[in-house]
Short mmCIF file of C-alpha atoms in Angstrom, two decimals:
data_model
loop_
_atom_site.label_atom_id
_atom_site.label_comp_id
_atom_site.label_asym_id
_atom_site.label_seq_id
_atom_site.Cartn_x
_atom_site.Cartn_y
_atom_site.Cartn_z
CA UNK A 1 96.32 -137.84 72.53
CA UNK A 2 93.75 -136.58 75.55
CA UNK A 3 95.44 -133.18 75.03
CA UNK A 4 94.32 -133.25 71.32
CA UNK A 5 91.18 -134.56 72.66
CA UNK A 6 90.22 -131.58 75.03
CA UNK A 7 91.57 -129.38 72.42
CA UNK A 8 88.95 -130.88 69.52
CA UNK A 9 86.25 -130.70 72.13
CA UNK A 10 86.76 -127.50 72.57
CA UNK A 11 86.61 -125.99 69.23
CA UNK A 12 83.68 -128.26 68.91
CA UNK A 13 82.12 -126.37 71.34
CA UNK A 14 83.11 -123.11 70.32
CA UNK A 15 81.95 -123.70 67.39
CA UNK A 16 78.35 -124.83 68.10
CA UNK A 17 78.09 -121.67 70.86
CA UNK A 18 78.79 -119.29 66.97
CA UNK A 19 76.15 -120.86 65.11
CA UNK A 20 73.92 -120.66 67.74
CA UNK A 21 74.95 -117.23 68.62
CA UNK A 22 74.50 -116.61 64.62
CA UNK A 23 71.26 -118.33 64.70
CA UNK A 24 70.32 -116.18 67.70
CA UNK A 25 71.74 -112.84 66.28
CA UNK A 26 69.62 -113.64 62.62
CA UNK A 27 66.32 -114.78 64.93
CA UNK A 28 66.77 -111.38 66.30
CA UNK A 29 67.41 -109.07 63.35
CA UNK A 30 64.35 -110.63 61.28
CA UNK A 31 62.39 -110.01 64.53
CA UNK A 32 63.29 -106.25 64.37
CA UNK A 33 62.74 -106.02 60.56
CA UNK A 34 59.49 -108.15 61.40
CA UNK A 35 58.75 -104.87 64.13
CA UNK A 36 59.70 -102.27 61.77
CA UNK A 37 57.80 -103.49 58.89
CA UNK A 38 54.37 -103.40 61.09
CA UNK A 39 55.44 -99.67 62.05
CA UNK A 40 55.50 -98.57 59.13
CA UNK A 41 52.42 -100.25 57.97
CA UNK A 42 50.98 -98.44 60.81
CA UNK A 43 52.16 -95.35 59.83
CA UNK A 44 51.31 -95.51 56.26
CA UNK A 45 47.75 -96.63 57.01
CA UNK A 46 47.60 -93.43 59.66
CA UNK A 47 48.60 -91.01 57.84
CA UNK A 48 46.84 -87.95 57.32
CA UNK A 49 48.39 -85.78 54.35
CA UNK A 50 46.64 -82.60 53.88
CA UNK A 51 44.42 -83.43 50.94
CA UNK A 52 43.43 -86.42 52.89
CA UNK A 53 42.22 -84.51 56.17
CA UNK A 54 40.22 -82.35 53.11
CA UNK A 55 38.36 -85.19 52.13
CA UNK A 56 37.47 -85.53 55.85
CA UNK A 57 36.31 -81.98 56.34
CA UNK A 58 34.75 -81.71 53.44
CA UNK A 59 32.38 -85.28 54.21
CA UNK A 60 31.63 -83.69 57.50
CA UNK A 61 30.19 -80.49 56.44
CA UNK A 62 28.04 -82.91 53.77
CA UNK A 63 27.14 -84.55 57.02
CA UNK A 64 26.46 -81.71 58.63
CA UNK A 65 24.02 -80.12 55.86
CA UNK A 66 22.33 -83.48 55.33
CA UNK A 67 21.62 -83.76 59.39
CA UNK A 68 20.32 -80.15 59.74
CA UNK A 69 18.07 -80.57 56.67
CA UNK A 70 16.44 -83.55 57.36
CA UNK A 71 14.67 -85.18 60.45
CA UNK A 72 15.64 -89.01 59.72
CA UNK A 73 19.15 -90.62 60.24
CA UNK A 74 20.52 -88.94 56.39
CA UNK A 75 24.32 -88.83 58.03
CA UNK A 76 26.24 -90.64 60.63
CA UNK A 77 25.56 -87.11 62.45
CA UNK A 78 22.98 -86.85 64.75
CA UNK A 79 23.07 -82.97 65.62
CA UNK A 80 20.74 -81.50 67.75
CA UNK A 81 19.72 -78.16 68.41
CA UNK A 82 21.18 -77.66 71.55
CA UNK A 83 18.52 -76.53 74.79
CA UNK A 84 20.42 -73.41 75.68
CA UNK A 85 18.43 -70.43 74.69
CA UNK A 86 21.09 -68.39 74.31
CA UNK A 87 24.65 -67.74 75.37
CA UNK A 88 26.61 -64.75 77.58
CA UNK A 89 27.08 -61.42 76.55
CA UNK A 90 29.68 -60.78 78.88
CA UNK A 91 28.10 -58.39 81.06
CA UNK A 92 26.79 -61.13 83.65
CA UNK A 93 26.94 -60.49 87.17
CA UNK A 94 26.25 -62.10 89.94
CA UNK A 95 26.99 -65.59 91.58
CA UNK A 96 25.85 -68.50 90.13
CA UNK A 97 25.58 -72.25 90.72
CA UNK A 98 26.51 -74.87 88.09
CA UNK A 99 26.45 -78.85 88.43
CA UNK A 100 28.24 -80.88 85.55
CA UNK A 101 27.27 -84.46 85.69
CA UNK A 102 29.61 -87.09 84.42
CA UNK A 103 30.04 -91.35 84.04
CA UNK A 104 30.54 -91.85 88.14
CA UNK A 105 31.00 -88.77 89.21
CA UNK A 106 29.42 -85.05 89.27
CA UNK A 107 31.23 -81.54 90.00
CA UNK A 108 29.07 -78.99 91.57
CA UNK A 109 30.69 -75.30 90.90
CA UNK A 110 29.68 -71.45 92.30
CA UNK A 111 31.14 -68.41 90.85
CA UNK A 112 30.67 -64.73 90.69
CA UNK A 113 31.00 -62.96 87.70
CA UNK A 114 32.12 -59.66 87.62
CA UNK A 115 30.50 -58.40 84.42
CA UNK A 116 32.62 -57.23 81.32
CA UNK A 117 36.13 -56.57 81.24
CA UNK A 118 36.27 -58.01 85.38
CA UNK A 119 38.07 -60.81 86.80
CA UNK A 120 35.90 -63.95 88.30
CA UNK A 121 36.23 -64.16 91.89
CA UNK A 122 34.67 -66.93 94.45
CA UNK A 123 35.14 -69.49 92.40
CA UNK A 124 34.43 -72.83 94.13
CA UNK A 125 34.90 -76.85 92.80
CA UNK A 126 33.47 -79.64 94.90
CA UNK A 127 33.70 -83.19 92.61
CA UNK A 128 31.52 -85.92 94.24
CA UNK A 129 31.91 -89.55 93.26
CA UNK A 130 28.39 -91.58 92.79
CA UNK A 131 27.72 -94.90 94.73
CA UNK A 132 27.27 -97.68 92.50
CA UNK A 133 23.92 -98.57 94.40
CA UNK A 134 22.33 -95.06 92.98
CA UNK A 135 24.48 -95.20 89.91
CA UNK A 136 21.96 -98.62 89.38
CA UNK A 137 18.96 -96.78 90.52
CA UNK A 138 16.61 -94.37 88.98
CA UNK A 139 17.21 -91.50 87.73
CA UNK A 140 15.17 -89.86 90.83
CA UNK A 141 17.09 -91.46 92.74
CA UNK A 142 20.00 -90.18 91.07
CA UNK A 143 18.83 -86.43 91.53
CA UNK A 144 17.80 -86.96 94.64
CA UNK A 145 21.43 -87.63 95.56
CA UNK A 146 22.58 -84.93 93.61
CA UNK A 147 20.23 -82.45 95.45
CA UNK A 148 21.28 -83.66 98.72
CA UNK A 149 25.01 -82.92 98.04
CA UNK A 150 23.90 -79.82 95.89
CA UNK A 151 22.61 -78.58 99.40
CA UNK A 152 25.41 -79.27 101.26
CA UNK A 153 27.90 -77.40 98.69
CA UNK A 154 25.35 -74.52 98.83
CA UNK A 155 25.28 -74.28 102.78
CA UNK A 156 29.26 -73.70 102.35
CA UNK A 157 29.21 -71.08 99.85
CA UNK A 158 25.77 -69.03 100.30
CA UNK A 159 23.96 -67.02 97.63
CA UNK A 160 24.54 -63.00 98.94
CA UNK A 161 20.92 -62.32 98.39
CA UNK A 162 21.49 -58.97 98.63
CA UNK A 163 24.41 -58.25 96.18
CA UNK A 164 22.25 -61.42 93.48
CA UNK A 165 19.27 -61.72 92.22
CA UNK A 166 17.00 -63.66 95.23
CA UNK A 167 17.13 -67.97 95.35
CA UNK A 168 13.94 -68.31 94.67
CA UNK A 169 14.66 -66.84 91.30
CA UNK A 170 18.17 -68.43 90.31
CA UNK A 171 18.55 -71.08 88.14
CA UNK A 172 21.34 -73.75 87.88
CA UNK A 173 23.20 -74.43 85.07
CA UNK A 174 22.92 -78.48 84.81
CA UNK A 175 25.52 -79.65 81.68
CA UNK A 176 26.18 -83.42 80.86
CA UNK A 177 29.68 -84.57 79.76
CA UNK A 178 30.47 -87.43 77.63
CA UNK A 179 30.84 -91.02 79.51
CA UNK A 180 27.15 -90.19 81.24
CA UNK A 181 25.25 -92.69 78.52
CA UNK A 182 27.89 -95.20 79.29
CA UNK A 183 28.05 -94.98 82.90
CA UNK A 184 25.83 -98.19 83.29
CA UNK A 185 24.72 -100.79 81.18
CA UNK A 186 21.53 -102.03 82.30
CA UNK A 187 18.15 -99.84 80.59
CA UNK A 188 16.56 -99.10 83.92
CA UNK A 189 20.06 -97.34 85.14
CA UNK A 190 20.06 -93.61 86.18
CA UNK A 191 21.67 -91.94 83.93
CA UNK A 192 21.56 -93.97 80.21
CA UNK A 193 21.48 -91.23 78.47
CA UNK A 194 23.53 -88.43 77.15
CA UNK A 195 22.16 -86.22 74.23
CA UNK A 196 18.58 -83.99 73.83
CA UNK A 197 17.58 -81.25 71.31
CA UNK A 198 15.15 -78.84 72.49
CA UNK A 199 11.92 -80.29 71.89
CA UNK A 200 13.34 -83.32 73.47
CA UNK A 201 10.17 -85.22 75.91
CA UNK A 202 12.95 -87.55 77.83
CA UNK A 203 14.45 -84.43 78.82
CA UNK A 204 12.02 -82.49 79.98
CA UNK A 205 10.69 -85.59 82.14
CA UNK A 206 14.23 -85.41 83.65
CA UNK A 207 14.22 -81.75 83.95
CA UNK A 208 11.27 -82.49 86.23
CA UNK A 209 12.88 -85.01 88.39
CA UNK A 210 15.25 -82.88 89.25
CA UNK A 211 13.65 -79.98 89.88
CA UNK A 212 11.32 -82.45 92.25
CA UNK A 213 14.52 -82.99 93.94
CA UNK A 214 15.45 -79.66 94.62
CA UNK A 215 11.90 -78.90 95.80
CA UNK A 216 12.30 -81.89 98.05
CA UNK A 217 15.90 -80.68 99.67
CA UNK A 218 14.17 -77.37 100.25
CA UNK A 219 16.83 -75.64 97.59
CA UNK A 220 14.94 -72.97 95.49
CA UNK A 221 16.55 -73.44 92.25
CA UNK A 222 15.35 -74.34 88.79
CA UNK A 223 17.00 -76.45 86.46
CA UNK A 224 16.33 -74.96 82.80
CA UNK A 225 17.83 -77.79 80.69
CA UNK A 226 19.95 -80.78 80.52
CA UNK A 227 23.04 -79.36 77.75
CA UNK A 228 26.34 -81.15 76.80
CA UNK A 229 29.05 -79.90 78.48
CA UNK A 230 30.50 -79.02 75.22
CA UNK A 231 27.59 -76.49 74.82
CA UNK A 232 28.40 -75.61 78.12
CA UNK A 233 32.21 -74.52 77.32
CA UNK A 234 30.55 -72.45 74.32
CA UNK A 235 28.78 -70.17 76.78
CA UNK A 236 31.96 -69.73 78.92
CA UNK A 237 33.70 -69.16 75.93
CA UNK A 238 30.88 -66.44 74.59
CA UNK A 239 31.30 -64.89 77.95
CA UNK A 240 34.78 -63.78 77.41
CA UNK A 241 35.00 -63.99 73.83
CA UNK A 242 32.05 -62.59 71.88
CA UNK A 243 33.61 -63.92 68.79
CA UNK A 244 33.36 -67.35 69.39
CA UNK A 245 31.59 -69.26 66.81
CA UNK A 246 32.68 -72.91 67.73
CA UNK A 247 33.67 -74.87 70.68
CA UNK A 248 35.36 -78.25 70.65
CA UNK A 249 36.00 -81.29 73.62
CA UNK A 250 39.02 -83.11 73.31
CA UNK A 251 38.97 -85.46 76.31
CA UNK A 252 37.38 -88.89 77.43
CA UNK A 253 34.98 -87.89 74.69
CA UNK A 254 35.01 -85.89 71.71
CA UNK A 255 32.45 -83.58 70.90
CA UNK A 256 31.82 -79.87 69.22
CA UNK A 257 29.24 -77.20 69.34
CA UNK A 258 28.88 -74.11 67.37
CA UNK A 259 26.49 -71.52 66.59
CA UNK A 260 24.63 -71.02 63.11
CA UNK A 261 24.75 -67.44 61.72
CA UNK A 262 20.89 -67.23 63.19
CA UNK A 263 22.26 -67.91 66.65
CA UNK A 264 21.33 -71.07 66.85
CA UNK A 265 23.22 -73.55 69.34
CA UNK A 266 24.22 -76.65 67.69
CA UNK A 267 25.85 -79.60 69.24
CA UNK A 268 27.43 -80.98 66.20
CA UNK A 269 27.76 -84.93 68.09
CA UNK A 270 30.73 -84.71 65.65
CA UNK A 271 31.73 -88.62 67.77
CA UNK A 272 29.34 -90.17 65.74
CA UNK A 273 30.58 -89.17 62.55
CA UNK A 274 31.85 -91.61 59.68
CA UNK A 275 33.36 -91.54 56.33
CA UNK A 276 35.28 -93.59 54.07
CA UNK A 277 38.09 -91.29 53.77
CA UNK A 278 39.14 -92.00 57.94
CA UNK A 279 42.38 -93.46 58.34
CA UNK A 280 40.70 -96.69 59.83
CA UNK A 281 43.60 -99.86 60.28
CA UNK A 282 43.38 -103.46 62.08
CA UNK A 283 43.95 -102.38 65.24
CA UNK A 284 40.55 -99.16 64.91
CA UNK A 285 38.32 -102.12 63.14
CA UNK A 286 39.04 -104.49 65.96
CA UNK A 287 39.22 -102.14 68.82
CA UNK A 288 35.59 -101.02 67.34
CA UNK A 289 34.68 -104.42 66.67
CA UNK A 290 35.01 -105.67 70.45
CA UNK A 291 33.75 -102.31 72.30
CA UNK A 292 30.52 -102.13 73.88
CA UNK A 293 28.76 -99.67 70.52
CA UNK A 294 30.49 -101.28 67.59
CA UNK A 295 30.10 -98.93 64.50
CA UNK A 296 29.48 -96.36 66.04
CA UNK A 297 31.35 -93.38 66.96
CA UNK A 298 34.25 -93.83 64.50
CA UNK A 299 35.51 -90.94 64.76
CA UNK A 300 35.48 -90.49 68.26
CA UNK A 301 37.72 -93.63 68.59
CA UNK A 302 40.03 -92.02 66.56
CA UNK A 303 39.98 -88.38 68.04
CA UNK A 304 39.09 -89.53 72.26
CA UNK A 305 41.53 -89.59 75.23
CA UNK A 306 39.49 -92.90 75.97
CA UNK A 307 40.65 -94.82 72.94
CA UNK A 308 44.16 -93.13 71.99
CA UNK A 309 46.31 -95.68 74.78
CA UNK A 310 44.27 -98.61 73.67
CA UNK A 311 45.52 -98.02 69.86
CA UNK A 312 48.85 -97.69 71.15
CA UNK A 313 48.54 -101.07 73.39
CA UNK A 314 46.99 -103.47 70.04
CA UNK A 315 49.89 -102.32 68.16
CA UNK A 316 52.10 -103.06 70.91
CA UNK A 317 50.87 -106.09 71.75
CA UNK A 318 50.84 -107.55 67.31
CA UNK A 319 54.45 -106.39 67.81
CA UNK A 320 55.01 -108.46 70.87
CA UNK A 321 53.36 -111.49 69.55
CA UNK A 322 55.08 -111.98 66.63
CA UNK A 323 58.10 -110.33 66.57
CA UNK A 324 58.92 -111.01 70.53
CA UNK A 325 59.70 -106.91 70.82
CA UNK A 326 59.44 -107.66 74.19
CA UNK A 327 60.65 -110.89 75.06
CA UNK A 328 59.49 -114.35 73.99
CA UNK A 329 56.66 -114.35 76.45
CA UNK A 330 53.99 -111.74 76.05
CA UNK A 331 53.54 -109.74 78.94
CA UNK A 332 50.28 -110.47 80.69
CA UNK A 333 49.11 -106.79 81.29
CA UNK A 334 49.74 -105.83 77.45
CA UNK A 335 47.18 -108.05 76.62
CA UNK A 336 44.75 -106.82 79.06
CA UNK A 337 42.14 -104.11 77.35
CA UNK A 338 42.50 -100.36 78.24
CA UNK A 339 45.56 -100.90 80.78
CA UNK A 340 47.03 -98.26 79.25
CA UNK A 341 45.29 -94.90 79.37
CA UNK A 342 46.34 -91.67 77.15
CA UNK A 343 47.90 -89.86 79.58
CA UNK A 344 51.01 -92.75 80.45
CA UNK A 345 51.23 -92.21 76.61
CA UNK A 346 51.56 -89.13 76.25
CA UNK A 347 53.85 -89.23 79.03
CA UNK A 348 55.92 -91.44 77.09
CA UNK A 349 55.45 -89.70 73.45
CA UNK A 350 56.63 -86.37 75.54
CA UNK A 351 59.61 -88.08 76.84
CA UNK A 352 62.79 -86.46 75.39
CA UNK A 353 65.43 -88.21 77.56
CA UNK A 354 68.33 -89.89 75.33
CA UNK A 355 67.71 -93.51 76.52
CA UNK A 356 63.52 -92.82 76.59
CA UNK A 357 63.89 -93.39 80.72
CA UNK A 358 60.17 -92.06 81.20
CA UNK A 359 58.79 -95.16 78.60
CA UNK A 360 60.88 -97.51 80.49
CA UNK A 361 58.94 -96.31 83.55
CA UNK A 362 55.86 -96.19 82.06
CA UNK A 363 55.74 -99.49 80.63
CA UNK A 364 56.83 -101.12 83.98
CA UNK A 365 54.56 -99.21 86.22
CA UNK A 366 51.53 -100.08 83.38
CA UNK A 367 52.47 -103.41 81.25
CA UNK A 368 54.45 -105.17 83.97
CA UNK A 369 57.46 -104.57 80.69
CA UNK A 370 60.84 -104.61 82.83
CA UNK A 371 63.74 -105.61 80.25
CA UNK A 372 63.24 -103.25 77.52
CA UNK A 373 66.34 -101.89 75.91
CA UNK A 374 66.30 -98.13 74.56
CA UNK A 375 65.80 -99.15 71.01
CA UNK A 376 62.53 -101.01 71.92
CA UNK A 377 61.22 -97.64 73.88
CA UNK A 378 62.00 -95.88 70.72
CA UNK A 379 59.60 -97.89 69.23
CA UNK A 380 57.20 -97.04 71.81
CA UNK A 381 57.75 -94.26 71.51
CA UNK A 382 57.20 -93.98 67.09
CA UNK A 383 53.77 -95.39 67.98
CA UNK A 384 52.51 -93.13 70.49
CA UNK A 385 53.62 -90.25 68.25
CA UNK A 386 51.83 -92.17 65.33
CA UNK A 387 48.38 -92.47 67.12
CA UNK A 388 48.57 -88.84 68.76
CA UNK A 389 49.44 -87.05 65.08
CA UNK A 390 46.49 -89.11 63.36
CA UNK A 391 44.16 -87.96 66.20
CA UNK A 392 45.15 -84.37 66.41
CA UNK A 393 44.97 -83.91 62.43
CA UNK A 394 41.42 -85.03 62.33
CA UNK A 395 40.54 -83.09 64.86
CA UNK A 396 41.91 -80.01 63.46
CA UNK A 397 40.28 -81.19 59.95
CA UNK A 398 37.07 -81.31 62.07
CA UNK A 399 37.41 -78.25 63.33
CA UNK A 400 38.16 -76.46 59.06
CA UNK A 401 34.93 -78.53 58.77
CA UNK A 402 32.67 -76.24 61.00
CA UNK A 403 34.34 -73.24 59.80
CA UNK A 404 33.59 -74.25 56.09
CA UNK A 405 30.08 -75.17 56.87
CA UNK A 406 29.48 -71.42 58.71
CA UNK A 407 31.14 -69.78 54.80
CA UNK A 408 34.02 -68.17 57.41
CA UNK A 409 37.20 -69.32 56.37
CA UNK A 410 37.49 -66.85 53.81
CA UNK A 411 36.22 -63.67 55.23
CA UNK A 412 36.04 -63.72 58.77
CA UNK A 413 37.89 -64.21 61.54
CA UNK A 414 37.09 -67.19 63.97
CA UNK A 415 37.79 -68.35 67.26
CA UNK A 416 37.46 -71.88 68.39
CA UNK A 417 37.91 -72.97 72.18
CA UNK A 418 38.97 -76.08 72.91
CA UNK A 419 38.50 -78.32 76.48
CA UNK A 420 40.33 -81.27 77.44
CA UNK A 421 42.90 -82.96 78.70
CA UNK A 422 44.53 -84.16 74.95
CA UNK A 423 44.79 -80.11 73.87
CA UNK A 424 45.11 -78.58 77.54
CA UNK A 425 47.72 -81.19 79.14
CA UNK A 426 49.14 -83.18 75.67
CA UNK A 427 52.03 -80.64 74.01
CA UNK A 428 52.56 -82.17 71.03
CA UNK A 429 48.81 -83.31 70.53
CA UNK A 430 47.80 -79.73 70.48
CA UNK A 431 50.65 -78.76 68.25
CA UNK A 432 49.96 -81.11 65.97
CA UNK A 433 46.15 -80.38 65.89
CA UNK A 434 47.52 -76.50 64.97
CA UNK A 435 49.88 -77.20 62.29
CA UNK A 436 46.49 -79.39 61.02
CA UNK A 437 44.74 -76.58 60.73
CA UNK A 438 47.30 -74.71 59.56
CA UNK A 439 48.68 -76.64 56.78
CA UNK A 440 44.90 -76.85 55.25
CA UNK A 441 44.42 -73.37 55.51
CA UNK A 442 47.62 -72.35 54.07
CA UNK A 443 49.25 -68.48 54.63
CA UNK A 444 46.47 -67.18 52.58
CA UNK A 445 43.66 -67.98 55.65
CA UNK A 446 45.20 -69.40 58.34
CA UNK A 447 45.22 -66.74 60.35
CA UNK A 448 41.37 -66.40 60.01
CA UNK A 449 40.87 -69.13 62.31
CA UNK A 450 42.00 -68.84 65.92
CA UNK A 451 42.12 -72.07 68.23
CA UNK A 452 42.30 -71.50 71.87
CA UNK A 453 42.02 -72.90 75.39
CA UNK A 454 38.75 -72.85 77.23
CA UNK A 455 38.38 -70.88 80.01
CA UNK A 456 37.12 -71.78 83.56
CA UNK A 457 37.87 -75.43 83.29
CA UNK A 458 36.01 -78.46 82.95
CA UNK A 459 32.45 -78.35 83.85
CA UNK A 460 32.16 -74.68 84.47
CA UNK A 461 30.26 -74.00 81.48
CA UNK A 462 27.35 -74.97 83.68
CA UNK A 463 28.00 -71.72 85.73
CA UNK A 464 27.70 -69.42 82.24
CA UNK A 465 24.74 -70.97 81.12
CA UNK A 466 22.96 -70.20 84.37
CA UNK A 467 24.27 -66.59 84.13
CA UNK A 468 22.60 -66.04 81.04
CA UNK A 469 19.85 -67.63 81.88
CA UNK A 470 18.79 -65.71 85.10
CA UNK A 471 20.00 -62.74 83.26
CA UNK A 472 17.43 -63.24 80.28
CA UNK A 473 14.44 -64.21 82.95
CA UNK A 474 15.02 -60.99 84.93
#
C-alpha cells in the first residue's frame, strides 16, 4: 500500500513539474512573439523605401530655398552664410596653424602644405581637454586658456619664417564643431554658442576676445572667423579636390556645408531640419521629448553618432520590460540614459561571429546583461542594424537633397566628402548611406554623384582655411 503510495506521489509530482514546465515553455514563447512583434513594429515604422527618402530630399531642398530667400524662421533650417571668404585652390604653401574647438575639449593642429599635386608633411595634433572651472567661465577666459596652450604647441613646432610668410602676418584657422553650444548649460558659460553667418555681431565680439588673447600671450596671429568645422572639412576638401561642391559631418553631430554656384559658402545646419515625411517612432518622440532641446534638431537625432546607441537602448529596454528578453528583472544599466554609445553598437551590428560573441561582450561590459542566449543577441543585433540603415538612408537622402537644390544631379558630376566617425569607422553605416544614394539615383545618374572620405582628419579643416586665408591677404 506505501509502495502504491510513493508511486502516486510521484506521478503527482511529475505531473505538476509538466504543467509547470508547459506553463513556463508557453510564458516564454508569447514573450518571444511579444519581442518579435515590437521588432517588427520598429522596423516597419523605420523604414526608409526609396520614394520615402524622396519625400525627404525633396522637403529639404523646399527648406533650403525657403531659408536662403527669406530672413525670418520660413523652415526648420536655419542656414547661414558661412564666414569663410573663400576656400583652397590647391596651390597653398606654407605651414599653417589651425585650432578646432569642441564640447570639453580643443585640438590645436600645424601643417605644411606642399602646394598642388604635393604630399603634406609636418603635420602635428595636440588635443587638450578644458577644466570645468574655465569651461564655467567667460568666454575670455576661455581664450585666454586656449592662447596659453596655443603658445605652448607653437614653441614645439615653430613657424620657419624664412621658408612662410612672417608671424606677424599669419592667421589661424579657428573652426567650431558640433557639441560646443552644449558644452555647458548655464547662459554666462564660455562657449554657449555654436553657429554665425557673416554679418554675425556675437561673433565678431568673440573674434576680438581671442585675438586679445593672442595679443596678451605675445603670439602674433589673427583669428579671421569663428566657422563650423563642417565648413572647415569643405576647404580641406577644396584643397585636394577642386570639384567639391558639398561637404557632410557624420559624427557626434550632423551637419553639411556646400557651396552655391556663386561661390558662396553655406552651412546648410541640415540638424535642425524637420518634416513630416521622417521616420519618427515612440522611442525618437520620447528620446526628443526628454533631451535637453526638445523639437529641435529632428533630424539630427535621427542621423548623429550621439543619439544612434540611445535608440538602440529604448527599444531594448520596451523589449526587456515587457517581454523579459532579458530576464525577469530589468537590468539596471539598460535603463540608465546614453549608457550605450554608437560605437559598442556598431561593434555589435558589425559582429559576424555565429553565436554574436562580440554582443554578448558588449552588452556585459555596457548593460551589466550577463545571461543572454545567442537568439537574444540576434535580436540585438536586428535593432542595431534597424537604427544604423534608417540613419544612413537619410543621410544619403540629405545628401540627393543638396545636389538637387545646386540643379547637378543631372548634368554634372559631384563630389561630396564626408567626416566622422559613423561613415569613416561604421562599415555597414557607410554602405548603407551609398546604396541610399544609389538606389534614388538609379543607373541613369548615380554615378554623377561621388561620396568620399575627408581628408586630413577631424579638425584639420582649420589648417585649410588659414591657408587660404593668408594666401588671399598676401
Amino acid at each position: 500500500m506505501r509502495k502504491e503510495a510513493v508511486v502516486l506521489a510521484t506521478v503527482t509530482t511529475v505531473a505538476v513539474v509538466a504543467v509547470l514546465v508547459r506553463q513556463y515553455s508557453l510564458k516564454k514563447q508569447r514573450q518571444w512573439k511579444q519581442t518579435q512583434r515590437i521588432l517588427r513594429k520598429f522596423a516597419r515604422e523605420s523604414a526608409t523605401p526609396v520614394p520615402k527618402l524622396w519625400e525627404v530630399a525633396n522637403a529639404l531642398v523646399s527648406d533650403m530655398q525657403a531659408s536662403l530667400v527669406s530672413q525670418e524662421e520660413t523652415s526648420t533650417l536655419n542656414m547661414l552664410v558661412s564666414y569663410a571668404a573663400s576656400l583652397p585652390k590647391g596651390d597653398e604653401k606654407g605651414l599653417y596653424y589651425g585650432l578646432n574647438l569642441r564640447g570639453t575639449n580643443f585640438l590645436i593642429l600645424c601643417a605644411r602644405l606642399g602646394g598642388r599635386n604635393e604630399p603634406i608633411s609636418d603635420l602635428y595634433r595636440k588635443e587638450i581637454s578644458i577644466p570645468p572651472n574655465v569651461l564655467s567661465g567667460t568666454s575670455q577666459e576661455l581664450f585666454d586658456y586656449i592662447a596659453v596652450e596655443l603658445a605652448m604647441f607653437v614653441s614645439e613646432h615653430p613657424p620657419d619664417d624664412t621658408l612662410d610668410a612672417p608671424e606677424r602676418e599669419k592667421k589661424l584657422g579657428f573652426t567650431v564643431s558640433y557639441p560646443v553650444d552644449q558644452a555647458a548649460a548655464s547662459s554666462g558659460s564660455a562657449i554657449k554658442w555654436k553657429s554665425f553667418s557673416a554679418n554675425d555681431t556675437v561673433e565678431k565680439a568673440l573674434i576680438n576676445d581671442i585675438n586679445r588673447a593672442l595679443e596678451k600671450n605675445g603670439l602674433k596671429f589673427l583669428v579671421f572667423s569663428l566657422v563650423d568645422d563642417t565648413v572647415g572639412n569643405l576647404a580641406g576638401g577644396r584643397y585636394y579636390n577642386n570639384g567639391i561642391v558639398a561637404s557632410v559631418t557624420l559624427a557626434m553631430g550632423s551637419n553639411a556645408a556646400y557651396v552655391e554656384p556663386n561661390e558662396a559658402v553655406i552651412n546648410t545646419e541640415w540638424g535642425n531640419f524637420n518634416c513630416s515625411n521622417l521616420p519618427v517612432t515612440e522611442f525618437d518622440s520620447s528620446l526628443d521629448s526628454e533631451s535637453s532641446n526638445p523639437g529641435c534638431r529632428i533630424f539630427e537625432k535621427l542621423t548623429s553618432a550621439m543619439y544612434l546607441g540611445e535608440i538602440v537602448r529604448r527599444v531594448l529596454l520596451k523589449m526587456a520590460q515587457e517581454t523579459a528578453l532579458f530576464g525577469d528583472v530589468v537590468p539596471p544599466k539598460l535603463a540608465t540614459p546614453y549608457q550605450l554609445r554608437s560605437p559598442d553598437m556598431a561593434a555589435m551590428h558589425q559582429d559576424t561571429s555565429e553565436d554574436h560573441g562580440v554582443v554578448g561582450e558588449k552588452l556585459k561590459e555596457n548593460l551589466g546583461i550577463t545571461n543572454s542566449t545567442p537568439m537574444v543577441r540576434e535580436v540585438v543585433a536586428e535593432v542595431c542594424d534597424i537604427v544604423a540603415e534608417r540613419g544612413a538612408r537619410l543621410a544619403g537622402a540629405g545628401i540627393v537633397g543638396i545636389i538637387k537644390k545646386l540643379g547637378r544631379i543631372e548634368s554634372r558630376k559631384s563630389v561630396v566628402t564626408v567626416e566622422g566617425g559613423l561613415y569613416e569607422h561604421y562599415r555597414v553605416f557607410r554602405n548603407y548611406l551609398h546604396s541610399s544614394v544609389w538606389e534614388m539615383l538609379g543607373s541613369d545618374h548615380s554615378d554623377n554623384v561621388v561620396i568620399e572620405h575627408s581628408h586630413g582628419g577631424s579638425g584639420a579643416g582649420a589648417v585649410f582655411l588659414a591657408a587660404c586665408q593668408n594666401t588671399k591677404s598676401s
